[in-house]
mmCIF file of C-alpha atoms in Angstrom:
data_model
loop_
_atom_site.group_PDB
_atom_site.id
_atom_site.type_symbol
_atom_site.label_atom_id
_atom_site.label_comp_id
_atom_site.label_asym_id
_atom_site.label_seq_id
_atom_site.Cartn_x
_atom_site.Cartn_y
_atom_site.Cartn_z
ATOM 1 C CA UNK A 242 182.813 -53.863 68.830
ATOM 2 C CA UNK A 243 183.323 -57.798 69.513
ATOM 3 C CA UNK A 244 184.569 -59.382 65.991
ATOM 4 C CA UNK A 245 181.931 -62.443 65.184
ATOM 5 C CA UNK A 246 181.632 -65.524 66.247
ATOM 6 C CA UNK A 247 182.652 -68.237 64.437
ATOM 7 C CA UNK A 248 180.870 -71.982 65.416
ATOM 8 C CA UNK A 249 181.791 -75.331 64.463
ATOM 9 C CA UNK A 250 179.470 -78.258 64.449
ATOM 10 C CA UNK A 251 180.803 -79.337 67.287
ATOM 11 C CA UNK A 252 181.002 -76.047 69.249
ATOM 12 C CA UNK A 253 177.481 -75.902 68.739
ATOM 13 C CA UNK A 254 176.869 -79.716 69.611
ATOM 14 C CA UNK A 255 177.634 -78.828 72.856
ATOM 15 C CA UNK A 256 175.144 -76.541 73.171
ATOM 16 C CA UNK A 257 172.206 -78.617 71.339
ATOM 17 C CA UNK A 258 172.578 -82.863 70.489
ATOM 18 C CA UNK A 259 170.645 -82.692 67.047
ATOM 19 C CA UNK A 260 173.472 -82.976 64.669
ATOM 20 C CA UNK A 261 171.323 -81.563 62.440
ATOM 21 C CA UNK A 262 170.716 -78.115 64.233
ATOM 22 C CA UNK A 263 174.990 -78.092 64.800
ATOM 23 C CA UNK A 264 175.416 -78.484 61.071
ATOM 24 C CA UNK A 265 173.239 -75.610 59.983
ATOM 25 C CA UNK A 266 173.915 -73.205 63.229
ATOM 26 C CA UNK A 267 177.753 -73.490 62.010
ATOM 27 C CA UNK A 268 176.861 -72.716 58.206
ATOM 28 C CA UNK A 269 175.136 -69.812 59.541
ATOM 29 C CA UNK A 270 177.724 -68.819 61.506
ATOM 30 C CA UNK A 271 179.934 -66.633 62.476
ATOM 31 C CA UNK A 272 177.612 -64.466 63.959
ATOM 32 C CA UNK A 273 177.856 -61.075 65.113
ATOM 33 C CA UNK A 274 176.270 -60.794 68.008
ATOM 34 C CA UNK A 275 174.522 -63.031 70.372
ATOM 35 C CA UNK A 276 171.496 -61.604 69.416
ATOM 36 C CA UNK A 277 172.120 -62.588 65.877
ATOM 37 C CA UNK A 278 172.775 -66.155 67.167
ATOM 38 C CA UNK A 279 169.429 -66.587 68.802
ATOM 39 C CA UNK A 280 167.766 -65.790 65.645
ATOM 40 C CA UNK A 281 169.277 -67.791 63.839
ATOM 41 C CA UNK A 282 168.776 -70.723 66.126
ATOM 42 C CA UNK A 283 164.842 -69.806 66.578
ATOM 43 C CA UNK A 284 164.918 -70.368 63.137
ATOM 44 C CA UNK A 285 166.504 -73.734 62.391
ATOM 45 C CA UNK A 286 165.252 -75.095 65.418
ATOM 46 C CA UNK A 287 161.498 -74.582 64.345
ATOM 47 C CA UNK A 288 161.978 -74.576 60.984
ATOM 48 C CA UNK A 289 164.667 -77.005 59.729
ATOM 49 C CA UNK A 290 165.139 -79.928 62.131
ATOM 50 C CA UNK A 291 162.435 -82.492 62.297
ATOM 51 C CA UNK A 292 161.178 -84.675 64.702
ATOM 52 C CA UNK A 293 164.168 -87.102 64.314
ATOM 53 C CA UNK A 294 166.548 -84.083 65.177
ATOM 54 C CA UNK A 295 164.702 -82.907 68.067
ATOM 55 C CA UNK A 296 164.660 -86.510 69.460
ATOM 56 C CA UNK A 297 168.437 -86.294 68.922
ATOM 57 C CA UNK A 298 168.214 -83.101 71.028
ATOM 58 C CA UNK A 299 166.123 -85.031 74.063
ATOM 59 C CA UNK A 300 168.650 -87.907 73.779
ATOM 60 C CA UNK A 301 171.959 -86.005 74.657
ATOM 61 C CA UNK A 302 170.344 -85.014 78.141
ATOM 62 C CA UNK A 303 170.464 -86.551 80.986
ATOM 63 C CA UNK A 304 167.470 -87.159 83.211
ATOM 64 C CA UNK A 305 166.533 -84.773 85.984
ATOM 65 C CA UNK A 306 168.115 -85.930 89.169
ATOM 66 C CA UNK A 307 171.187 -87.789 87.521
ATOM 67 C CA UNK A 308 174.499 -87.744 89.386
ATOM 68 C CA UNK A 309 176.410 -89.681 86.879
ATOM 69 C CA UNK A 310 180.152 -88.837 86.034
ATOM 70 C CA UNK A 311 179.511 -88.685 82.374
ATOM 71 C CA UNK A 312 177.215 -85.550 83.225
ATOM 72 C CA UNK A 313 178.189 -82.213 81.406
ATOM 73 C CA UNK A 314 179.538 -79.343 83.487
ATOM 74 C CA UNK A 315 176.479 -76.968 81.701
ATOM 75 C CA UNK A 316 173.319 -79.809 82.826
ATOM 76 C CA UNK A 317 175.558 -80.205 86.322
ATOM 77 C CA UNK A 318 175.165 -76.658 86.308
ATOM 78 C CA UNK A 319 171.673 -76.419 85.041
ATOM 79 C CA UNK A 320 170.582 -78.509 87.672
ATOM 80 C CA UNK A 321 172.147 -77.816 90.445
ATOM 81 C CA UNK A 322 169.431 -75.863 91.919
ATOM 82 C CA UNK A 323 166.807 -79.120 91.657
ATOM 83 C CA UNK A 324 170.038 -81.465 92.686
ATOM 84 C CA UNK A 325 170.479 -78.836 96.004
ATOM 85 C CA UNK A 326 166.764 -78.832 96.812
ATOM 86 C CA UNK A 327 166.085 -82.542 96.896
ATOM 87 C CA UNK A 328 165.504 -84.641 99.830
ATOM 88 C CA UNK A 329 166.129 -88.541 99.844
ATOM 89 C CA UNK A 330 162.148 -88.963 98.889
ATOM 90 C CA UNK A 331 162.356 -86.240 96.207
ATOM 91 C CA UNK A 332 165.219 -87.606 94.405
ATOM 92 C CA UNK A 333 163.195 -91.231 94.339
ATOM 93 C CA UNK A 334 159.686 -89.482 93.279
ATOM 94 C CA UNK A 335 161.570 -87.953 90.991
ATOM 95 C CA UNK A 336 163.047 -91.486 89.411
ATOM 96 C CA UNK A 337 160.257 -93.057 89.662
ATOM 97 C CA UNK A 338 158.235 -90.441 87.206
ATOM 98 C CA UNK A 339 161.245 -90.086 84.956
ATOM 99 C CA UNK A 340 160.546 -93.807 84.303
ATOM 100 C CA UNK A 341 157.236 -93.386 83.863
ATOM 101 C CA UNK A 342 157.819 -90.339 81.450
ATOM 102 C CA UNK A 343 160.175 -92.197 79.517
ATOM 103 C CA UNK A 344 157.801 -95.074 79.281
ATOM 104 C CA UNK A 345 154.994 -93.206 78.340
ATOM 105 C CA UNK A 346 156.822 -90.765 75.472
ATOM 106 C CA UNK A 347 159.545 -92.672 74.377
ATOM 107 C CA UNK A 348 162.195 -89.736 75.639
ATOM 108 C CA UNK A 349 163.813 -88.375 78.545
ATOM 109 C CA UNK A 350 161.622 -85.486 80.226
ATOM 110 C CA UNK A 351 162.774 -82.125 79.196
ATOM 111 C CA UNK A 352 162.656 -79.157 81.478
ATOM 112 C CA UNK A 353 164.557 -75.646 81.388
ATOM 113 C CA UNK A 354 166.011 -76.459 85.371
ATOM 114 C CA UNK A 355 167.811 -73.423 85.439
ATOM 115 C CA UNK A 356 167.278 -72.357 89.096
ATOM 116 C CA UNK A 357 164.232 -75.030 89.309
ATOM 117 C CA UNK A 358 163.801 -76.849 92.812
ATOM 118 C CA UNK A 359 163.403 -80.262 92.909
ATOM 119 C CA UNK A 360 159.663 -80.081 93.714
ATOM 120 C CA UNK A 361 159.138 -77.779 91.573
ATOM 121 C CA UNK A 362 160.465 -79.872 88.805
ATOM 122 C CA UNK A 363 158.992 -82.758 89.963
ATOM 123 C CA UNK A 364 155.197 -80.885 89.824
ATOM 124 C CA UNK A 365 155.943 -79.692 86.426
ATOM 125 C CA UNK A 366 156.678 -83.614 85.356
ATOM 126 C CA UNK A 367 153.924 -84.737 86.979
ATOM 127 C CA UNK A 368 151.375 -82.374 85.240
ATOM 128 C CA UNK A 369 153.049 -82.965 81.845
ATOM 129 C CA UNK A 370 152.866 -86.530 82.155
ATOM 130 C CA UNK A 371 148.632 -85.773 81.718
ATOM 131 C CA UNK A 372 149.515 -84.297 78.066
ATOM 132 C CA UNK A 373 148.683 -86.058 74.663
ATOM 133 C CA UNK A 374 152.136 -86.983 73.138
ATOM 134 C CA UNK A 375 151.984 -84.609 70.429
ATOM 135 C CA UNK A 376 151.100 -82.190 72.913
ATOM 136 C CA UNK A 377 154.297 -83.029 75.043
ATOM 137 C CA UNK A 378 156.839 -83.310 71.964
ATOM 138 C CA UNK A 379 155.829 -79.409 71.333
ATOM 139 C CA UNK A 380 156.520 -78.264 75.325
ATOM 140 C CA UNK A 381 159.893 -80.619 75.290
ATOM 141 C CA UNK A 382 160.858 -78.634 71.992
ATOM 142 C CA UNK A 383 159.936 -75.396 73.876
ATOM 143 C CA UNK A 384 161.849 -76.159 76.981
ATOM 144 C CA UNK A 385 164.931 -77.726 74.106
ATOM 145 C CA UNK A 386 165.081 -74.633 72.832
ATOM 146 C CA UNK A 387 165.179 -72.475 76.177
ATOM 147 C CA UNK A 388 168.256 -74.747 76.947
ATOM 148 C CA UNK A 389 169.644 -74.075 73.206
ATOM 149 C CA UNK A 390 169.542 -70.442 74.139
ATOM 150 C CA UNK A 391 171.053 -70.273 77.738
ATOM 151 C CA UNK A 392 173.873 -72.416 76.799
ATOM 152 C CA UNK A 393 174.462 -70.366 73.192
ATOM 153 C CA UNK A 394 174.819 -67.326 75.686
ATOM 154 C CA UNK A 395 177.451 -69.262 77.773
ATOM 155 C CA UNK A 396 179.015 -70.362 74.667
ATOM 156 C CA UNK A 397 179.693 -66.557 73.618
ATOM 157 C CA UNK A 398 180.993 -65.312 76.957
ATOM 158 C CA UNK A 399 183.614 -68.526 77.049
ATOM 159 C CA UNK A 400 184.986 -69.065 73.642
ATOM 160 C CA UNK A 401 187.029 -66.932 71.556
ATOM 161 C CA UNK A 402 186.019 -65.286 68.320
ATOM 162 C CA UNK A 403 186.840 -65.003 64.887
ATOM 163 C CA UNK A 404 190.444 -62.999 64.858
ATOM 164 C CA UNK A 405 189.564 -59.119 63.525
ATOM 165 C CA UNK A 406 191.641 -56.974 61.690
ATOM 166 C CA UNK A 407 191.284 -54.211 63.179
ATOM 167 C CA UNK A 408 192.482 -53.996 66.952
ATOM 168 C CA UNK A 409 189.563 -54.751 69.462
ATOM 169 C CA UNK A 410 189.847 -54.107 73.255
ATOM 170 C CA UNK A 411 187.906 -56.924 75.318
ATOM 171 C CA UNK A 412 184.765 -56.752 75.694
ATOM 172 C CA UNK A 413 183.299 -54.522 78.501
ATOM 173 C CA UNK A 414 180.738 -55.435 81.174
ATOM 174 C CA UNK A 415 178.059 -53.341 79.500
ATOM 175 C CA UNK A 416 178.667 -55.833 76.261
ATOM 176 C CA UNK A 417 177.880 -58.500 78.907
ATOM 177 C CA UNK A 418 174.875 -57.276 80.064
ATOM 178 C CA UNK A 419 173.657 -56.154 76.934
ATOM 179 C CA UNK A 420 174.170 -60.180 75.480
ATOM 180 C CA UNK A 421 172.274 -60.916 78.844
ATOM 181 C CA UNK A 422 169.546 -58.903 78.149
ATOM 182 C CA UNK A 423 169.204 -60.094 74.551
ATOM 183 C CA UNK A 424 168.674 -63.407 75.966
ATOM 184 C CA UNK A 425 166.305 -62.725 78.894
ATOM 185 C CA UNK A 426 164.133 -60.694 76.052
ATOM 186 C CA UNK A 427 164.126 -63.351 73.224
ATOM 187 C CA UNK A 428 162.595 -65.657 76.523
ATOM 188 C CA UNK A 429 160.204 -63.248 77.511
ATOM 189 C CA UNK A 430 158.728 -63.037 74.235
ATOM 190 C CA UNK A 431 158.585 -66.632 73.801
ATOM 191 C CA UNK A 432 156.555 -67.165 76.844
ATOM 192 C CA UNK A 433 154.235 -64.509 75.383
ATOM 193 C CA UNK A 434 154.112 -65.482 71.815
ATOM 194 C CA UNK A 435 154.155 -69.833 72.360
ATOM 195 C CA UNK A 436 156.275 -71.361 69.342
ATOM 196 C CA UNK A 437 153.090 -72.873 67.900
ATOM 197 C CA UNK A 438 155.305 -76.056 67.448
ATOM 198 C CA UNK A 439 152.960 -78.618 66.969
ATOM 199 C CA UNK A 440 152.327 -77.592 62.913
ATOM 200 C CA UNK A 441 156.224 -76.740 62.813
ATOM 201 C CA UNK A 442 157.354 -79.538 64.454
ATOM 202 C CA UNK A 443 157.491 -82.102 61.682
ATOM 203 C CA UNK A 444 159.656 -80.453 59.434
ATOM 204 C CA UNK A 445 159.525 -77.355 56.476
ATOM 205 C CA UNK A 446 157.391 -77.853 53.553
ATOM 206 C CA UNK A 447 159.413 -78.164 50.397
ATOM 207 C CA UNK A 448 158.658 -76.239 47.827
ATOM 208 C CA UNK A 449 157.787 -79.163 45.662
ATOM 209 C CA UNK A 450 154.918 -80.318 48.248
ATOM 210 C CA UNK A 451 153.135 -77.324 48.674
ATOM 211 C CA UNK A 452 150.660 -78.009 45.949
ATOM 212 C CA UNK A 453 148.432 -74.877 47.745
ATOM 213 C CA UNK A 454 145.608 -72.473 46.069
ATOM 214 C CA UNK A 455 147.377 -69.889 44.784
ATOM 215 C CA UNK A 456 147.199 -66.257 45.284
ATOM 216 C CA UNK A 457 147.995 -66.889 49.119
ATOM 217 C CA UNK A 458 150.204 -64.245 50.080
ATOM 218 C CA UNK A 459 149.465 -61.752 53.160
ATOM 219 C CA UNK A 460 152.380 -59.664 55.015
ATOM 220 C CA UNK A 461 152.234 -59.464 58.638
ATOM 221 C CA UNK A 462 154.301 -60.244 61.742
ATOM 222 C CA UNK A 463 153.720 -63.668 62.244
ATOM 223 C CA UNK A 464 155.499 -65.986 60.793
ATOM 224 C CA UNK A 465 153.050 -68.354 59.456
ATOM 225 C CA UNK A 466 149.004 -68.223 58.674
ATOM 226 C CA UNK A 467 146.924 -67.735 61.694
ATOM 227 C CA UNK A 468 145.179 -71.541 61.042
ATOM 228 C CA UNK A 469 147.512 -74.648 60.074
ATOM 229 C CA UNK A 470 147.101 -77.869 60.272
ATOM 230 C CA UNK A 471 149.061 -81.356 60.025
ATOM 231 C CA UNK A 472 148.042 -85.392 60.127
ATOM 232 C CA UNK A 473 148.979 -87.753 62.013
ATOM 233 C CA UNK A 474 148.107 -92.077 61.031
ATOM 234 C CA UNK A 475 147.327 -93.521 64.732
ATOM 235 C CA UNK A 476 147.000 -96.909 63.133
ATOM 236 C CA UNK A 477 150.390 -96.504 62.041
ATOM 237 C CA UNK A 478 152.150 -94.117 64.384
ATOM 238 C CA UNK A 479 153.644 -91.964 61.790
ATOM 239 C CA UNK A 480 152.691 -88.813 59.800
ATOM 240 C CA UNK A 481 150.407 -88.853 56.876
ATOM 241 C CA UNK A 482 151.427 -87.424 53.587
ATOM 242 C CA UNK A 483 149.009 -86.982 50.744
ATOM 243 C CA UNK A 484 146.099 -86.057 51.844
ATOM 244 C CA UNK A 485 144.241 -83.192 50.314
ATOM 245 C CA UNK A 486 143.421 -80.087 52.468
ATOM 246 C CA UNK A 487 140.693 -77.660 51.901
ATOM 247 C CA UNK A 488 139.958 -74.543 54.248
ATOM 248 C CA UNK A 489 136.699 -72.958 54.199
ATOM 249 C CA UNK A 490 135.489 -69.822 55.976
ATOM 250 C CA UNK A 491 131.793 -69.467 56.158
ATOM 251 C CA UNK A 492 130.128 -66.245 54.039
ATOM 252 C CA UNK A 493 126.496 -66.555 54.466
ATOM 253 C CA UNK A 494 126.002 -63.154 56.846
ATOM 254 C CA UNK A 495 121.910 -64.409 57.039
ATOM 255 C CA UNK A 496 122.748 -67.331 58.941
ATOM 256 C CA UNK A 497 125.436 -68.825 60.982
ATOM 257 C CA UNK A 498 126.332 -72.628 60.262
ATOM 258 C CA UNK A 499 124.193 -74.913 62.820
ATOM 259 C CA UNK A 500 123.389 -78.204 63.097
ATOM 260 C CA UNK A 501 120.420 -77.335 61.736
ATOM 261 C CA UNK A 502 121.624 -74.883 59.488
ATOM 262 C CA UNK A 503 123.862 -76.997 56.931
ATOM 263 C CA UNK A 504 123.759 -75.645 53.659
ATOM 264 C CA UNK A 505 127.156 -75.892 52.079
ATOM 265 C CA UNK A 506 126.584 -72.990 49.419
ATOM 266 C CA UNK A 507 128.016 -70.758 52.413
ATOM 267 C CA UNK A 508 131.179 -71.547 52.158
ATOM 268 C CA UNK A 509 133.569 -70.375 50.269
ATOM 269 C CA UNK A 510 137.706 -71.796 50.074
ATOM 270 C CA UNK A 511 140.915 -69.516 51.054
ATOM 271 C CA UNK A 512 143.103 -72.368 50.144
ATOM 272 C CA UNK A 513 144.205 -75.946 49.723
ATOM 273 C CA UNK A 514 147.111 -78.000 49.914
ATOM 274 C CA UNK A 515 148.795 -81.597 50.277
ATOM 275 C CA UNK A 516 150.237 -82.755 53.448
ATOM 276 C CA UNK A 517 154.050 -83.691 53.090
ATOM 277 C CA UNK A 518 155.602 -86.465 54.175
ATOM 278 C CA UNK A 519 156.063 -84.822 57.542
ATOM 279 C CA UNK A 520 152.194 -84.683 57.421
ATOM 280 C CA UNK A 521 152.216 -81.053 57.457
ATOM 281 C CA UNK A 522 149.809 -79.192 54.517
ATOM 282 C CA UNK A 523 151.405 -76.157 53.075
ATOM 283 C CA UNK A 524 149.735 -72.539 53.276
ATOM 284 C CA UNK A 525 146.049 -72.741 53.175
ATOM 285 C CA UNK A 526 145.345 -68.682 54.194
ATOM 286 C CA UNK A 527 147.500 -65.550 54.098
ATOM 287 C CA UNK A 528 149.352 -64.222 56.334
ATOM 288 C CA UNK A 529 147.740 -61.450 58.592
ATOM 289 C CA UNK A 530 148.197 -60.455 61.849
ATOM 290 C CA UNK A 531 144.463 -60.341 62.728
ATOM 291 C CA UNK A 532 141.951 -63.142 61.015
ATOM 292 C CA UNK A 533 138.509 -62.242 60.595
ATOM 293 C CA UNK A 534 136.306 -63.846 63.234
ATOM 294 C CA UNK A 535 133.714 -66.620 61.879
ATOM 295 C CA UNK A 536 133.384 -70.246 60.771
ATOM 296 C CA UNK A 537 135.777 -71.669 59.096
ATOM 297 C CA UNK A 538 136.312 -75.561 58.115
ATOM 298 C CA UNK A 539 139.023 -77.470 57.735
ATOM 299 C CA UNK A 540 138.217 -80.720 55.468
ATOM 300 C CA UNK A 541 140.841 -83.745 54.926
ATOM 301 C CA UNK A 542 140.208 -86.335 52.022
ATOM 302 C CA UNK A 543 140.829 -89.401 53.183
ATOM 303 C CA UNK A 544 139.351 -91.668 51.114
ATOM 304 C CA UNK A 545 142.111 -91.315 48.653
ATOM 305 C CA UNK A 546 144.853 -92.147 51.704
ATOM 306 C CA UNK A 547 142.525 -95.212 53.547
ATOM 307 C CA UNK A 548 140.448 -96.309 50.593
ATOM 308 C CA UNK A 549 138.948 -99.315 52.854
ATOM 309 C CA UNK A 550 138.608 -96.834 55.542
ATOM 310 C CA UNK A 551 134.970 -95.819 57.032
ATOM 311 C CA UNK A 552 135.442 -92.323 56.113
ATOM 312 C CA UNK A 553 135.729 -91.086 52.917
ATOM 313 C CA UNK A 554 136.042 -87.364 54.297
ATOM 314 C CA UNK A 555 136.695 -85.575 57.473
ATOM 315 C CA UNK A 556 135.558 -82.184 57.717
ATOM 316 C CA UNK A 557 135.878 -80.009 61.136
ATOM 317 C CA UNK A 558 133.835 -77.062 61.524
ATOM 318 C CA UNK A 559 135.238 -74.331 64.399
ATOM 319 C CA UNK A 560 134.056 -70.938 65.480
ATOM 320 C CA UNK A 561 136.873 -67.989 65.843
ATOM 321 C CA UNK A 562 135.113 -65.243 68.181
ATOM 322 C CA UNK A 563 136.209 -61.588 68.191
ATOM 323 C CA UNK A 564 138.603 -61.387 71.053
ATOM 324 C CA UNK A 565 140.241 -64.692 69.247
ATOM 325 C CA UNK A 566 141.617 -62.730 66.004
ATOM 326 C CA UNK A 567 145.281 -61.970 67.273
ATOM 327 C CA UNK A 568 145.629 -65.765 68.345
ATOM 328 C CA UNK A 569 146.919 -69.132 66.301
ATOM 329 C CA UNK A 570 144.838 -71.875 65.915
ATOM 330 C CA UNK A 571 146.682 -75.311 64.931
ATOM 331 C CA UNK A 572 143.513 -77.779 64.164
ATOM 332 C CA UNK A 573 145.220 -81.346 63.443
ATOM 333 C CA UNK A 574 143.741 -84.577 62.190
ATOM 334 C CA UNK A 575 144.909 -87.690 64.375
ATOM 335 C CA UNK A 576 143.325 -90.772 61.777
ATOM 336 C CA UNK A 577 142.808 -94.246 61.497
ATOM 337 C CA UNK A 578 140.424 -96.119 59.346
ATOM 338 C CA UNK A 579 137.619 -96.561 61.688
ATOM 339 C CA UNK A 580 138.671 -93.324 63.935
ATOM 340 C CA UNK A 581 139.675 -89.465 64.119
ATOM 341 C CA UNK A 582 139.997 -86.965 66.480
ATOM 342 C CA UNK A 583 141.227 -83.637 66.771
ATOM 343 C CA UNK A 584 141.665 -80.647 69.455
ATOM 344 C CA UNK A 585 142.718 -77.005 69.224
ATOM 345 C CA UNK A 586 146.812 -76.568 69.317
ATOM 346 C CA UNK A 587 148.644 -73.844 69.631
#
């Protein structure tokens, strides 16, 4: 058995740039297993680092294509397949969009390369470019933390561990390959199970924040309510904190909600809560592994946070069907005083 590892801040800066992230991956530490170091990551990644540390992240890499010196030997190595694959009019395509990327999100575009070609890469930044920028800061934090991973599993088969006291032989190829597959499963199941980043990605809730319904409880094995919901101030570019946060499901059996049909004795709350200043509202539902299908409504007051706005209320109204129950649904606000819009996250 391999004695644990121990990580410093900067053992662990080489593996992600949010100083942040290093700090609390090396409190955590040492680790046991590479397993137990992917976990742990997962964790802080989604759940302690903010946008400010993930932008840290994004910063420390270098763009797709770039030959420079000052280039680590682990993104040399990353990309080598994309940097093998490119032809003279690749490599400029491939400039030219990182520019454009850059210009259009305000960070360098972040892709797992990791036996990529350079077309394919290039495709992939290309149909990314499309996205909403909220929509791109959660896949750049997906394909951050598919980096964070590889490069944690280089970082155990390269650096020594904490000294044991009892007498340890090397590790054997089958300890190898079972670290490898640990990491090839923890990516496998986040392809099937999507981070749901955009509600996580602005930060935890403190405690003190929360302000939620009480009674809100629920065991299952996700690891946050099946609806959740943050704001975002377009007029201002930043999150918005303090806005009340109801969440209604509908209970009226006789009749579904309509446009026609818009009594409001049919609904009935499962919770409420106060956005932080990350924007993000606390629990508004339990946790269960399987919501009931229906109408529910998500309402913001935002008179109280844009008193000399138009409205004094948003309230969205969505329909989960049947075959939906197992899946997340992130239902954000994007305000301004004389606008809102939404869309259905993940």
């Amino acid at each position: 058995m391999a004695a644990p590892m121990l990580l410093s801040s900067e053992d662990v800066l080489r593996v992600n740039g949010s100083r942040r992230f290093a700090a609390a991956m090396a409190a955590a530490s040492p680790f046991a297993s590479l397993a137990d170091a992917l976990l742990a990551a997962r964790r802080i990644w989604l759940n302690e680092v903010d946008v400010n540390g993930w932008l840290e992240a994004f910063a420390a890499h270098p763009a797709i294509g770039t030959t420079s010196p000052s280039v680590s030997k682990w993104s040399k190595e990353e990309q080598s397949a994309a940097l093998s694959t490119a032809t003279d009019s690749t490599a400029q395509e491939l400039a030219e969009w990182n520019a454009r990327y850059r210009e259009k999100f305000g960070f360098v575009f972040m892709i797992c390369a990791s036996g990529r070609t350079a077309p394919e890469v290039l495709a992939e930044l290309k149909r990314r470019y499309t996205n909403r920028p909220i929509v791109e800061l959660e896949a750049a934090a997906q394909e951050e933390l598919k980096i964070t991973e590889l490069r944690l599993a280089k970082l155990f088969s390269s650096e020594p561990t904490v000294p044991s006291t009892t007498t340890e032989g090397p590790a054997t190829q089958s300890d190898k390959a079972a670290a490898w597959i640990t990491l090839l499963s923890h990516q496998l199941n986040f392809q099937k199970d999507r981070i749901r980043i955009i509600g996580a990605h602005l930060g935890a809730l403190p405690q003190s924040c929360a302000n939620k319904a009480p009674e809100i409880t629920g065991s299952s094995n996700r690891s946050r309510p099946p609806i959740t919901t943050h704001v975002l101030d377009t007029a201002r570019g930043s999150p918005a904190s303090g806005i009340e946060v109801h969440l209604e499901m509908w209970k009226d059996s006789s009749a579904p909600p309509s446009f026609s049909n818009k009594d409001f004795s049919g609904w009935a709350t499962l919770g409420y809560s106060v956005t932080n200043n990350d924007g993000r509202s606390g629990q508004l539902m339990d946790i269960v592994d399987n919501i009931a299908p229906g109408f529910y409504r998500i309402s913001f007051n935002t008179r109280k946070y844009s008193p000399a706005g138009f409205f004094p209320y948003v309230s969205i109204i969505f329909e989960i069907k049947e075959n939906q129950t197992a899946e997340h649904f992130h239902v954000p606000l994007l305000h301004s005083p004389f606008s809102f819009t939404t869309y259905r996250g993940s």
